[in-house]
Every structure is written in structure tokens, then in C-alpha cells.
XYZ file of C-alpha atoms in Angstrom:
490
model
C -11.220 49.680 59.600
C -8.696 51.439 62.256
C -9.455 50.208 65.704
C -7.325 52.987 68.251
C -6.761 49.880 71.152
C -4.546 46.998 72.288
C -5.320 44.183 69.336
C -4.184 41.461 71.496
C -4.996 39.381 73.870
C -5.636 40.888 77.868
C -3.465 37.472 78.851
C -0.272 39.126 76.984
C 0.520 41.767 79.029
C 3.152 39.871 81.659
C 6.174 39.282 81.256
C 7.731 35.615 80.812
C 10.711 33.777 81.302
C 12.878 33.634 77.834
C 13.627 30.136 77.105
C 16.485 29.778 74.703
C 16.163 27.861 71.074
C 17.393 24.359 70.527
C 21.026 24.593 69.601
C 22.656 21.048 69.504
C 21.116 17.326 68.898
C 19.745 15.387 71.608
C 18.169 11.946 72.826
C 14.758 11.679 74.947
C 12.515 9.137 76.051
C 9.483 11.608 75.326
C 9.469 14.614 72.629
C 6.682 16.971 73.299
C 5.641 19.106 70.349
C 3.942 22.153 71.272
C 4.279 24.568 74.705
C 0.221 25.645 75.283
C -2.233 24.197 78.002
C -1.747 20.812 76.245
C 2.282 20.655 76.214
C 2.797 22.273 79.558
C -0.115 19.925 81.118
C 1.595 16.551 80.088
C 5.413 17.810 80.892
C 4.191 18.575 84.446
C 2.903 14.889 85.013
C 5.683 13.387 83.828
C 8.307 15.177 86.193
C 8.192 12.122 88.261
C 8.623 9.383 85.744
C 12.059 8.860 85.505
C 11.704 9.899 81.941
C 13.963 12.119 79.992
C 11.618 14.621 78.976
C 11.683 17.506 76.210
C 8.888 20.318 74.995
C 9.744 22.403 71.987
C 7.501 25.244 71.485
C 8.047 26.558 67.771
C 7.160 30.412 68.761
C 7.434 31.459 72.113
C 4.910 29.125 75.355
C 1.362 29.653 75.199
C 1.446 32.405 72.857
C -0.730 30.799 70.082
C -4.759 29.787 71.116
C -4.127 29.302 74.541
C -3.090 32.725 75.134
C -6.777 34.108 73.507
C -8.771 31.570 75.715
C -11.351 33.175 77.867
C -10.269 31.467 80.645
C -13.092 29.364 81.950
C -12.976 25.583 83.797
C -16.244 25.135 83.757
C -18.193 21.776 83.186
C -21.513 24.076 81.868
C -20.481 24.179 78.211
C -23.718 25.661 76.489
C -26.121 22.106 75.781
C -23.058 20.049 75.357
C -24.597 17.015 77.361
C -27.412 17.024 75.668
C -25.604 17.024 72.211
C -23.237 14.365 73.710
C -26.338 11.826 74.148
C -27.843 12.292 70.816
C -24.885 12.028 69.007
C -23.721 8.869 71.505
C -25.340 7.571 74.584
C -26.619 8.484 77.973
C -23.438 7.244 79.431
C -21.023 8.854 76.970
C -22.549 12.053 77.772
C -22.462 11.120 81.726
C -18.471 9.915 81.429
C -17.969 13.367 79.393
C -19.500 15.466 82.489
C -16.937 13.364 85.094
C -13.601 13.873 83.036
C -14.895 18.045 83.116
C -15.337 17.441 86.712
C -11.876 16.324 87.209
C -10.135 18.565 85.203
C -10.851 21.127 86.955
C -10.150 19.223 89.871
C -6.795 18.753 88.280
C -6.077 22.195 87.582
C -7.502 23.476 90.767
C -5.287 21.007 92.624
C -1.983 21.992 90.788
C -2.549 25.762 91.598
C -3.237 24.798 95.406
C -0.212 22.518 95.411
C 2.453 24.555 93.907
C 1.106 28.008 95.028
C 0.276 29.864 91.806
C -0.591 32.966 91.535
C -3.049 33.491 88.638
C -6.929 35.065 89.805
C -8.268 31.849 90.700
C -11.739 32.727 91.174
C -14.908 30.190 91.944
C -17.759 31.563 90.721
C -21.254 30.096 89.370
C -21.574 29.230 85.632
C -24.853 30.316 83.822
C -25.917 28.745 80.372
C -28.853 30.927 78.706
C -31.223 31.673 75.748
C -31.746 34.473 74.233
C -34.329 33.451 71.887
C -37.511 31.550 72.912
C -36.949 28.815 70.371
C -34.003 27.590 71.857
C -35.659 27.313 75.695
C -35.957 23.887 75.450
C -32.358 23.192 75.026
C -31.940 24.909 78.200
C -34.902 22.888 79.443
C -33.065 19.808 78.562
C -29.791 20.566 79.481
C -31.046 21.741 83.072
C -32.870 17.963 83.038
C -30.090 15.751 81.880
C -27.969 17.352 84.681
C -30.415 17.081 87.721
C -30.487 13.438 86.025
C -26.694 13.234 86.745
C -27.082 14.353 90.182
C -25.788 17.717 89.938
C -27.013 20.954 91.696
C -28.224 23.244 89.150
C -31.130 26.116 89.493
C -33.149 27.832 86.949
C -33.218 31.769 86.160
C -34.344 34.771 84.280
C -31.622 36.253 85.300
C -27.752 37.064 85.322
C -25.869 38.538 88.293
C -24.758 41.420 86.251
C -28.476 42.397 86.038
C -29.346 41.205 82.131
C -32.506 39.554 81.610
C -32.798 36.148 79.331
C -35.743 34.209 77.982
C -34.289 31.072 80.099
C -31.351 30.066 82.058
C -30.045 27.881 84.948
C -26.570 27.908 86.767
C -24.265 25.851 88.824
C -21.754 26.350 91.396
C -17.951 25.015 91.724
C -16.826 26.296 88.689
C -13.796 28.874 88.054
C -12.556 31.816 86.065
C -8.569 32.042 85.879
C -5.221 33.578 84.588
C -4.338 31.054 82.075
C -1.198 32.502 81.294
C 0.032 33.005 84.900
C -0.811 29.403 85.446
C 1.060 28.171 82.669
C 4.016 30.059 82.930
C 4.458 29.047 86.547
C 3.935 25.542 85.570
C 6.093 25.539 82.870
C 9.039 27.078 85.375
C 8.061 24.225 87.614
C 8.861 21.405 85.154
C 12.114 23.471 83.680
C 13.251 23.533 87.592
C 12.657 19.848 88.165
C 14.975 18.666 85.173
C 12.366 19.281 82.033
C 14.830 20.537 78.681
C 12.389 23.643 77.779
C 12.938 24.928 73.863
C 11.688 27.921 72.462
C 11.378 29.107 69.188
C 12.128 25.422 68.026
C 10.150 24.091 64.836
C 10.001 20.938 64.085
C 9.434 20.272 60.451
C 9.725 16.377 59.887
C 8.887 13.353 62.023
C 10.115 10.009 60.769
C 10.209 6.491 61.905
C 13.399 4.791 62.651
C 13.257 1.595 64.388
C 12.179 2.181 67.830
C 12.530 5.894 67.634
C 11.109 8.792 65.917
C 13.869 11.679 64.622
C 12.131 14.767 64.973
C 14.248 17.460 62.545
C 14.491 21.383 62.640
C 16.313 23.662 60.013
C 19.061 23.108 62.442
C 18.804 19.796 64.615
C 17.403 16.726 65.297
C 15.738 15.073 68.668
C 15.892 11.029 69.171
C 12.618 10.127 71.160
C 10.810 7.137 71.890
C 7.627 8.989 72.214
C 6.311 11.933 70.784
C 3.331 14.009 71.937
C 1.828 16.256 69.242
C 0.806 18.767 71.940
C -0.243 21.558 69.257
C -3.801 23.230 68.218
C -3.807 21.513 64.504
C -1.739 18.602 64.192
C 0.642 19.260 60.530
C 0.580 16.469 59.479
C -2.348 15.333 57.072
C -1.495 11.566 57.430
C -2.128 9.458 59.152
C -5.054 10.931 61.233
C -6.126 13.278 58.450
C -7.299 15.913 60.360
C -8.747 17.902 57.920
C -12.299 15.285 57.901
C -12.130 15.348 61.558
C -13.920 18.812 62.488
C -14.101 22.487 61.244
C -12.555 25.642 62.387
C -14.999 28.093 63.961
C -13.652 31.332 64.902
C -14.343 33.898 67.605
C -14.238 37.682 68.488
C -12.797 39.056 72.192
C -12.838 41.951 73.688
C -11.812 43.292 76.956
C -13.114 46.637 78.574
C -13.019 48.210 82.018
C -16.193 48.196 84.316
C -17.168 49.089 87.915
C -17.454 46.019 89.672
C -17.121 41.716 89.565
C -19.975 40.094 90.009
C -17.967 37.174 89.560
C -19.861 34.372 87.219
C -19.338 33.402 83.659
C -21.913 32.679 81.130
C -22.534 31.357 77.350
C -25.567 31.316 75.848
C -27.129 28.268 73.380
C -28.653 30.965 71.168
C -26.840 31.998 68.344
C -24.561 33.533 67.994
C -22.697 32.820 70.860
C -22.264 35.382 73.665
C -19.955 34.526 76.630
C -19.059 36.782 78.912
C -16.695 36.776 82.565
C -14.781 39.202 84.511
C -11.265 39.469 85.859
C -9.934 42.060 88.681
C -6.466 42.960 87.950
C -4.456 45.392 90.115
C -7.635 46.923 91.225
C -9.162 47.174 87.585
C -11.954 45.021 86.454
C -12.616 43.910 82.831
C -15.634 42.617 81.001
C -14.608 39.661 78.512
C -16.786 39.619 75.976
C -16.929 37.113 73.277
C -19.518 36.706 70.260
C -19.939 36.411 66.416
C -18.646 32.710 66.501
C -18.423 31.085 63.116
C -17.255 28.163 60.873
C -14.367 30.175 58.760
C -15.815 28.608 55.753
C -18.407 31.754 55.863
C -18.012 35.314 57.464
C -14.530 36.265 56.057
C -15.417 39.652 55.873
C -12.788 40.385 59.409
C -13.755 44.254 59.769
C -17.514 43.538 59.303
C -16.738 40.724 62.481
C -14.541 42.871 64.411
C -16.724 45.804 64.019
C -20.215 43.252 65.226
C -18.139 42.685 68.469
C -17.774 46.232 68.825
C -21.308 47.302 67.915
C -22.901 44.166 70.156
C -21.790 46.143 73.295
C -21.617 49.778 71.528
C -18.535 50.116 73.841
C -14.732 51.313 72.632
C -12.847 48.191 74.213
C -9.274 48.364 75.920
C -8.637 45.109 74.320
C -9.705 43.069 71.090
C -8.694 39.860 69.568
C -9.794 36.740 67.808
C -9.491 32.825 68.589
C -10.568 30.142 66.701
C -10.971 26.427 67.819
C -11.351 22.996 66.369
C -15.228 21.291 66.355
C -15.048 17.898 65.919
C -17.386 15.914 64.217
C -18.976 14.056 67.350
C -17.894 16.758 69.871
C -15.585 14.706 72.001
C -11.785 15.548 72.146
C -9.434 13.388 70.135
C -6.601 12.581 73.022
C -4.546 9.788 72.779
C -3.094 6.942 70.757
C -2.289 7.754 66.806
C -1.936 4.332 64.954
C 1.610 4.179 65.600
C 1.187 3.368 69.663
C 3.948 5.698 70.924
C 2.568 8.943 69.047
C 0.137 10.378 71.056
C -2.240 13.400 70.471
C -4.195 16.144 72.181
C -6.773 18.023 70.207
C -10.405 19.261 69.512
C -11.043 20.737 72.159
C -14.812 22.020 70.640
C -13.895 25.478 72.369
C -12.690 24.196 76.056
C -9.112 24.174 76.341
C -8.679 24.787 79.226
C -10.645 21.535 81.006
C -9.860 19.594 78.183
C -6.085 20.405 77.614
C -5.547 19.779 81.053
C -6.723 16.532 81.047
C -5.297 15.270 77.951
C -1.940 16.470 79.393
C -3.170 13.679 82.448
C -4.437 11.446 79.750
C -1.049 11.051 77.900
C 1.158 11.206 80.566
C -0.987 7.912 81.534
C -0.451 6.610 78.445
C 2.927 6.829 78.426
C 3.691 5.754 82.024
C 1.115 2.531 81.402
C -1.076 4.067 84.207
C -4.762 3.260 84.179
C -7.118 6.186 83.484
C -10.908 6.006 83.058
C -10.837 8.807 80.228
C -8.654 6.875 77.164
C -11.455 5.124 75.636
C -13.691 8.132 75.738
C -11.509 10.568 73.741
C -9.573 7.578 71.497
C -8.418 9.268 68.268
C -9.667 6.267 66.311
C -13.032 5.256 68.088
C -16.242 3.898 66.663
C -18.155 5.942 63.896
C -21.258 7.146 65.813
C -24.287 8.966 64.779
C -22.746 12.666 65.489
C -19.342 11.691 62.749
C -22.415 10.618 60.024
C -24.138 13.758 60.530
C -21.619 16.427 60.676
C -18.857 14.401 58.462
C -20.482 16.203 55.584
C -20.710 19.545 56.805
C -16.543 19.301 57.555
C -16.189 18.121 54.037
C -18.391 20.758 52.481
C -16.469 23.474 54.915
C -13.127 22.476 53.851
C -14.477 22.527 50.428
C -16.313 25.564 50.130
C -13.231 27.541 52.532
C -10.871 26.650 49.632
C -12.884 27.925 46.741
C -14.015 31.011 48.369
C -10.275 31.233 49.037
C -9.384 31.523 45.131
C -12.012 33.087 43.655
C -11.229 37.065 44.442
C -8.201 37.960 46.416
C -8.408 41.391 46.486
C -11.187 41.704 48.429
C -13.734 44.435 48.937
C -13.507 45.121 51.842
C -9.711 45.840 51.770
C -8.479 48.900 52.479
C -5.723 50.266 50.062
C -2.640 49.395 52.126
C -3.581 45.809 50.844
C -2.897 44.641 47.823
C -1.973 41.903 44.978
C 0.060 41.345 42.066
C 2.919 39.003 40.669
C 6.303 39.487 41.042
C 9.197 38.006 39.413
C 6.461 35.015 38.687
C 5.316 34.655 41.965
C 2.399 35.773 43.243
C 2.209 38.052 46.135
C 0.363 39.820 48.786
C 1.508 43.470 50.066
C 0.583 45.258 53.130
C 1.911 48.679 53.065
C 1.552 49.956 56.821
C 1.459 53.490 58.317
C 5.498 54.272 57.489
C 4.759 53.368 54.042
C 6.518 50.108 54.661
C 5.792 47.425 52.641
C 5.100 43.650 53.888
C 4.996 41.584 51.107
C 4.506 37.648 51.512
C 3.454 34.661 49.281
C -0.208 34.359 49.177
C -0.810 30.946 49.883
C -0.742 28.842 52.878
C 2.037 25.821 52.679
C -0.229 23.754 54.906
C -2.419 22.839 51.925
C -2.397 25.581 49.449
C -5.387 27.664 50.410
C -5.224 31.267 49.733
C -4.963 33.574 52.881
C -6.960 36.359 54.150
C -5.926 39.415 55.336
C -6.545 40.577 59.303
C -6.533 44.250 59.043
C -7.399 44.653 62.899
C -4.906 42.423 64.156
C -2.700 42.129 61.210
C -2.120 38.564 60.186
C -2.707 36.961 56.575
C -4.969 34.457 58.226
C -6.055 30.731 56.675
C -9.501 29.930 55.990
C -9.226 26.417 56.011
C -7.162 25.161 59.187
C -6.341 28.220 60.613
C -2.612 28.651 59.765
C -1.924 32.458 61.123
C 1.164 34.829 60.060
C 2.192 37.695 60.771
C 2.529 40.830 58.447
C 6.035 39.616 57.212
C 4.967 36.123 56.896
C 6.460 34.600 60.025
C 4.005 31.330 61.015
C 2.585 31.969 64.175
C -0.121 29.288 64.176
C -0.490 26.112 62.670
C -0.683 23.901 61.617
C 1.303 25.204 58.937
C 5.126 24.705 59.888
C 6.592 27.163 57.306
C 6.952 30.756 56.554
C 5.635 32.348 53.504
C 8.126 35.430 53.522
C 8.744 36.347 50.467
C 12.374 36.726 49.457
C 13.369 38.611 45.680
């Protein structure tokens, strides 16, 4: 399928401050591993700690999943409180609904405080169903909150004029620039004595006394703490991610309209539609998401690209995917690993940007022995609980099911002819031949844990099925939580 538009991200097009690459070794009290929401989050609220702080950012900052976030801080996240006390409690659910409260507090704050410029908008949030079967969740959802004393209303209706089965909406909630923000924040903590690496990967952690060396290809970095600050943690022990949650991807796109009516929406009803606007130099966009699904199913990537496309029968200016971690109880994991000075901020169940934010607090607390009412909430290694027994065996049967789906046909139907497989000097291989008759040619299998990859022929990446390691067409990783390339070299 040929797609004539931008196949990125709407977030992309600004330009950035060029951070250079690690060249030498150093010593820190705190190694941050990753430069999205996350990474950039916790550097910021450490600038005042006395700390010697460093981020490395393997590609280039907030180019991997936080760049293809939608944007939203908003504490209406479809019938998550509901979810939250069946698979917990009343008061889990309740403590889950303050720490969304206060990150966007948080971010809201920073962007006052430090003057950023990056479409800050309030608007009101809108859950909705589509399909009368799923009323009552909004019916709940609408119930639990009045419970928790906020002010929410009912409708039939969204402000852009489309009618649903049943909805409700609250106020105090934002839309925003996420890469404007971070940029400027990340400039902030660079300018206030934070060591900012790009293009920096580190492949190896190891424990050394008091310290961890963290090694690149080139380097290493001495730190007391480190902060895996990345989408998909590498590492399979000792938090063995890959029994913690699934991958569920989703399908952007971007396309002018007349006017803002300024809210944001998701529905409960499957499959997800969210939708929010954002004025840019006098233009307005539609963001349009949809087609959400565990990657263990739907591989077919034209037949989802060309759904998005269809839903809105609309030629897009923009069009991209993300894809997100769902963890088994659908509460964050931020915090302590085993080993008390590596931390971790992850599973974000599709809201980065509230819950990145505050795990960047949430560390940074951590590490500076501060109080903070939110570490027991999202503790890496808390309590089974009723929502880890019920969906522990739909992660294990997705992780199983994404690898043998992965090996059984590689050549694919729905492949066009510039795509294709064969071994080569005993290796196997995968080819894309593009437009100049140029051939890409990469090993066809992910290093993170040997799953086969999938080829993106809209925004052309051999994509992972399993965690949702990404590369581009000549095999360069640019997503994890694979740390290696799979270039192929004669």
C-alpha cells in the first residue's frame, strides 16, 4: 500500500537542539537511561539535589513513543477507575485518580514556571460509547467519579457535533505540545549543570560494589543510581518484563479542519477512537487515533493503516503508529527494582504523558529520600491482586502466540514485491528494495529475544511483534527494548 503523506509523527516537525554523543568515561551519582517524558521528567527534579546527574538517550530525545503520543493530561482515561476497583480496591482506584490529578498539576506547573511555549490548551475531556452494550461502563465510570467528588456531566453529545449512545465529560483537563515541552525542559536541565548524551547506547549494566558500570561500544559511566527511564526495559532479568503486560498498538493520523472546538475524547467501545485538536500557526488538525490492538493479532500493517484511513474516509496530512505497554493490573510499574538503587518507570497502559511525569517526580523522590504518597501505589514488586491472576494468562498466551505467528510464514501476503526473503552466505535475511531500486537488507530476527520481525511498509520499519523492538529500513534500532542493530554486513 503507497500512502502519498508525511508517515510520521505531527510532533516531528521542529527543530531541536543537537546534543553531542558520549565521547570519554565518566563518574555520576545518578545515570539516567532513556531521554522521553520519563528521562527528561526525573532529570528536571533533580537539578536541585546536589547530585551529579547524567541522561543518555540512545537515538536522539523524545524521538521514540513519546514523540507519537497524542498529547493528552487528562485524568478521564476511558473506564479506568472502574477497572482499577475490580481488579484492586475502592481506594486503589481513588489514590490512582489523585496521582492523575497531580500530574497534571505537575506538568501544568513546570510550563507556568519556566515559561514554555508548547499549545497548552484546557479543554473538557469526554469518555463515550459507541455501542449500547458498553453504556453501563460509562454509567459506572460517571458514578464512581461523582463518588470521588469530582464534577462530571452526562451527554449525547460531542462539541464537534457527533452523536454517541452515552457519554459524560469533565473540565480541568489539557491538550499539549509534548515535544515543545520536552525539549524546553530538557534545555532547562542541560543549562543548570545536567551532562545531556545523545545517540549514547548503553548495552551492559553490571554491579560493582556500590556502583553500577553502565558500558557503550565506546565508554563506560560509574553511577550510584541508575534510572531505566526507557519504554521497555532490555533487560529480561530481574523484573522479567515480558509476564508483566502486552504490547497493544495504535494508528494516528493528523488532518487539517476548519475550526477547534477544543476537547479530547476516547471512547470505551471497541475499538478505540480518540480524537483532539491542535492550532498551529493558524492551521488546525484533527488527531485521530483508532484500530488499537494487542500485536499478538492484527499484523496485517496495510490492512491497519488503511482502517485508520477508511474510519474517517479522509486523505490525512499525517499518519503514524504507537504502541504502549498494558500491564497486567493496569497500574504503572515506577520505582524500586530489587536492587534498591535501580529504579524504573514504565507501563504506562497508554498515558504517558500523566504518568511519565510523575514517575519522573516519583524517582527523583526516591532517590533524594523524599516522602511521596504515590511509591507504594505503582511499586514494581507489589502484591499479586485479582487483575495480575486474570490477565497473567492472556500476557503469557500473547507473548506466546506473537512468537509463533512470528515463524510460521515470513513472506507474508500481504507484502508487496519490494519485500522479500532468502539466505545469504548462511544467514537469513530480509530485503527491502525501495523506489531507487536500492536494496535494504537486514537480519530477520529481533536480538531482544529472537522473534521474527514484520515489515512496516507505510512507515518503513521491520517492526517486533513481541516487545515492540522497531528498526529502521537498514536495521538501525530505533525502539526497544532491543539494544542492537540487525544490519546486515557480507
Amino acid at each position: 500500500m503507497v500512502i502519498n503523506m508525511i508517515n510520521k509523527s505531527i510532533w516531528m516537525d521542529i527543530k531541536k537542539k543537537e546534543y553531542k554523543r558520549l565521547e570519554n568515561d565518566i563518574n555520576v551519582d545518578v545515570l539516567i537511561i532513556g531521554g522521553g517524558m520519563t528521562g527528561i521528567s526525573t532529570a528536571y527534579h533533580l537539578i536541585d539535589s546536589d547530585l551529579k546527574v547524567a541522561l543518555v538517550e540512545k537515538n536522539e530525545l523524545a524521538l521514540g513513543v513519546t514523540s507519537k503520543t497524542t498529547g493528552k493530561l487528562t485524568f478521564l482515561q476511558e473506564d479506568i477507575y472502574s477497572k482499577l476497583k475490580k481488579y484492586h480496591d475502592i481506594d486503589t482506584s481513588k489514590k490512582y485518580l489523585d496521582s492523575q490529578l497531580d500530574a497534571i498539576k505537575i506538568v501544568t506547573e513546570i510550563i507556568n514556571k519556566e515559561k514554555i511555549n508548547c499549545n497548552l490548551e484546557k479543554v473538557d475531556s469526554y469518555i463515550f460509547s459507541n455501542d449500547e452494550k458498553d453504556n453501563k461502563k460509562i454509567d459506572d465510570e460517571f458514578n464512581l467519579l461523582k463518588e470521588f467528588d469530582i464534577d462530571i456531566k452526562k451527554t449525547t453529545i460531542l462539541p464537534n457535533g457527533d452523536k454517541v449512545k452515552n457519554g459524560c465529560f469533565v473540565k480541568d483537563t489539557y491538550v499539549f505540545h509534548p515535544l515543545k515541552y520536552l525539549y524546553k525542559l530538557a534545555d532547562i536541565c542541560n543549562n543548570k549543570g545536567i551532562s545531556i548524551y545523545e545517540n549514547t547506547k548503553i548495552i551492559s549494566v553490571d554491579k560493582e560494589d556500590d556502583l553500577y558500570i553502565c558500558k557503550t561500544n565506546t565508554n563506560w559511566i560509574k553511577a550510584k543510581y541508575v534510572v531505566f527511564a526507557v519504554h521497555y526495559p532490555y533487560f529480561i532479568t530481574p523484573f522479567l518484563m515480558p509476564i508483566k503486560g502486552h504490547i497493544e498498538k495504535s494508528y494516528i493520523e493528523a488532518f487539517k479542519v476548519k475550526d477547534n472546538p477544543q476537547f479530547s475524547s476516547i471512547s470505551v467501545s471497541k475499538p478505540t477512537i480518540s480524537t483532539r485538536y491542535i492550532t498551529e500557526k493558524d492551521t488546525t488538525y484533527q488527531l485521530y487515533l483508532t484500530n488499537s490492538h494487542n500485536t499478538a493479532v492484527k499484523d496485517n500493517e496495510n490492512k491497519n493503516f488503511k482502517g485508520l484511513i477508511d474510519d474517517k474516509n479522509i486523505t490525512p496530512d499525517y499518519i503514524w503508529s504507537n504502541k504502549d505497554i498494558i500491564t497486567n493490573d493496569l497500574l504503572p510499574y515506577i520505582g524500586k527494582l530489587k536492587d534498591n538503587n535501580m529504579l524504573i518507570g514504565t507501563g504506562y497502559n497508554t498515558w504517558g504523558m500523566t504518568n511519565g511525569s510523575l514517575a519522573g517526580k516519583i524517582i527523583s523522590d526516591i532517590i533524594q529520600n523524599n516522602p511521596n504518597e504515590y511509591i507504594d501505589l505503582f511499586d514494581p514488586h507489589r502484591k499479586i491482586n485479582k487483575g495480575t491472576l486474570i490477565n497473567f494468562p492472556i500476557t503469557l498466551g500473547s507473548n506466546i502466540l506473537s512468537f509463533i505467528k512470528s515463524k510460521i510464514i515470513k513472506q507474508k501476503f500481504w507484502y508487496s514485491p519490494n519485500v522479500t526473503f532468502e539466505t545469504r552466505n548462511g544467514k537469513k535475511i530480509a530485503i527491502y528494495t525501495d523506489e531507487n531500486k536500492k536494496e535494504h537488507i537486514v537480519y530477520n530476527l529481533c536480538p531482544h529475544m529472537k522473534c521474527s520481525l514484520l515489515f512496516n511498509e507505510v512507515e518503513k520499519t521491520w517492526d517486533c511483534p513481541c516487545h515492540g523492538s522497531r528498526f529502521d529500513i537498514d536495521g538501525n534500532v530505533i525502539e526497544g527494548p532491543s539494544n542492537y542493530n540487525i544490519t546486515y554486513k557480507e
